[in-house]
Every structure is written in structure tokens, then in C-alpha cells.
């Protein structure tokens, strides 16, 4: 169904600078996921466990705060195995969120990973509103895995691990995305900033310039977007559904990475790079050397084109030299790349396909499993 919607929208243009780039990939509806359809309303209730050492004396001080937010508050004595937790129950289109916290003798409230004093009224209101909007998981912003649960992340990963369609090199970005054939329960949309950026970019930029045959949908899409200075990320909507959002790459933002750490030792992932042989490079263009090594090692070669452009680095115009010596190419590549202020690293796609990634020395990689700063 989503592909039919994409084709139906294919005539909608997004500006004269990129006249054939369409809104075809923009889905105004919210996508489905583990919570297909999403709730129509969210009710939040708070249960405070009064500690035996006097927490109950502070209970009445908090009641007006929650009444002001129209939150149902219950205060009770602890039960066996009581602990702070956030629970969510789905009843048709009604989502019930229950936040269980501890009220201690000082009047502080402790919930999972959160603590509020009487001076934290504004923070408490902000958190309650977050629960109303996003349910028990809270806002996805600033959390590992883009705020998805492990189950949600694995679901997205599985869907994006399908093989990308062949022959995408040289196609426009709209064509690349349209041929991906994303499932109905993982729709794709452009953010407002992403859409505006596409309007400004020339068609030469809105073209995939690299060969992504044999890669997963995720890696092919990440490369196609990265070539244009864009990126994508999975997003959990307030309704609890999942979608993919295409946006402009900005410092501090976390995008789906081009490749992941190898799941096997490097010599096993790329054995031909570790074969010892006589190696000599005499004043050769760096791009030719990299392409030759990649071909010998049976590895795809991908470039971080925006990073190279930002630092005005052209591998075709850089000449490199390496004195004759018996070595493995894996030991020689760092030196050759360094001569061009670049680095070459081994990564893999979502199903374990290894490849060589060429980027600048200044470039840094952040993975969604890392804590965002």
C-alpha cells in the first residue's frame, strides 16, 4: 500500500532547483509498529509509596501539585517487592500509564531514573507531560537507540536488513528511495528542514554517486542520503508507532550510521587485506590505489563525500608513495590515507557484509548504542 501511495504522489515536485525530486517519499500519516494504530488518549496516574520512616507526613504537600495537573494520585503503604516502575496498559485506543514512585521522609519523589524535590515542580510537570505524550517509554530524544526499546530497535533493524535493489548508482535520490519499497508499518517522511534542504540542492547533488549493490536497504539509504548531506533515523511517535525520518545532518544529531563495527575479527572479515606480499606505491593517485586495493581484497569501497568536500580533499588529486616492502595492505592503507589527510576503516552492513570506508581524519563516528551527550 505504501508503494502505491509513493507512486501516486510521484508527480508532486519540491522546487525548481530539484524539479524531479518528489514528495513521493513523504508520508503524512503516522506509521504502525508494535502498537499499530496508536492510542486515542493517554491517562496518567501516579502511585506514591510512603516509606515507613515518615514519608506519609509529606504526602499532603504533593497532592495539590498533582491535582493542578489533573493527575490521579494515590498514596499507600509499601507492599511486598514494591519498587519504582513505569507501567503502560493498552485498552483499545486508551493508553493507561501508571508511574509508581517512592515518597521518602524528606518529601522527595523517586521514580525509575528520576528524582524530584519540592523545588523541582517544573521538571515534574515536564515529565508528566512527556508521559502523556509518549507513554511509559517517555520522549525518544537524547536516548540510546533513538529512544526505541530493544524490541523496537531489533524490529526496525530486521526490516532495514533486506537487500537493497540493484542498479541504484547514478539514480536520483527520489528514485533510490522509491525503489526501496519500505513496508507499510515503517513509513518514510522528510522533516521540514530535510524537505527545505532538498528544494535548495541541485540535481547533481541529489544523485547517488556510489555503487551500493549487494548492501542492505539501511546502508544503501544511509549512503544515498549522506552523499546529499542528509541522514535518517527511526522515530517513535507519540502514538507509539514507528517511522523513518529524513533530515539535514547537524552536529550533535545521531543518524543511522553508514556501517557497524565488525562482528568477526578483521583477518576473517577481509582475509586478502592481511596477506603479506611485496608492496610498492610510486607517486600514484590515492583514489586509484584505494580502488585497486579494494578490488584485490574483494571489498566494496565507499566514500564519506560530504566530509571530503567540507575539507576540500580530492583523492584523485593526491599523490601517494610507499617504499617497497613486504607487508599486508591492512598495514599500508593507514599510511597512504594519512598522506591525503584521510583514514580508511573496515565496517560491515547490517547483515555482516564488510566494506572499506574512506573519510577524513577529523570525522567521528557515533553509534545509537552509545549514550548521547
PDB file of C-alpha atoms in Angstrom, residues 210 223 226-227 249 258 302-310 313 342 356-360 363-365:
ATOM      1  CA  UNK A 210      28.433   5.327  -5.417  1.00  0.00           C
ATOM      2  CA  UNK A 223      24.936   6.303   1.700  1.00  0.00           C
ATOM      3  CA  UNK A 226      24.874  11.050   3.230  1.00  0.00           C
ATOM      4  CA  UNK A 227      26.017  11.908  -0.298  1.00  0.00           C
ATOM      5  CA  UNK A 249      22.681  16.279   9.160  1.00  0.00           C
ATOM      6  CA  UNK A 258      26.989   4.017   7.439  1.00  0.00           C
ATOM      7  CA  UNK A 302      32.634   3.784  -0.063  1.00  0.00           C
ATOM      8  CA  UNK A 303      33.494   7.450   0.480  1.00  0.00           C
ATOM      9  CA  UNK A 304      32.205   9.954   3.009  1.00  0.00           C
ATOM     10  CA  UNK A 305      31.702  12.510   0.242  1.00  0.00           C
ATOM     11  CA  UNK A 306      30.344  15.439   2.318  1.00  0.00           C
ATOM     12  CA  UNK A 307      33.230  15.157   4.794  1.00  0.00           C
ATOM     13  CA  UNK A 308      35.777  15.210   1.971  1.00  0.00           C
ATOM     14  CA  UNK A 309      34.037  18.150   0.316  1.00  0.00           C
ATOM     15  CA  UNK A 310      33.904  20.099   3.581  1.00  0.00           C
ATOM     16  CA  UNK A 313      40.000  16.893  -0.176  1.00  0.00           C
ATOM     17  CA  UNK A 342      42.163  10.674   5.255  1.00  0.00           C
ATOM     18  CA  UNK A 356      36.133  -0.078   3.277  1.00  0.00           C
ATOM     19  CA  UNK A 357      35.025   3.372   4.431  1.00  0.00           C
ATOM     20  CA  UNK A 358      37.076   6.422   3.476  1.00  0.00           C
ATOM     21  CA  UNK A 359      36.577   9.609   5.474  1.00  0.00           C
ATOM     22  CA  UNK A 360      38.618  12.484   6.896  1.00  0.00           C
ATOM     23  CA  UNK A 363      35.473  12.660  11.183  1.00  0.00           C
ATOM     24  CA  UNK A 364      33.998  10.914  14.227  1.00  0.00           C
ATOM     25  CA  UNK A 365      31.516   8.079  14.427  1.00  0.00           C
TER      26      UNK A 365
END
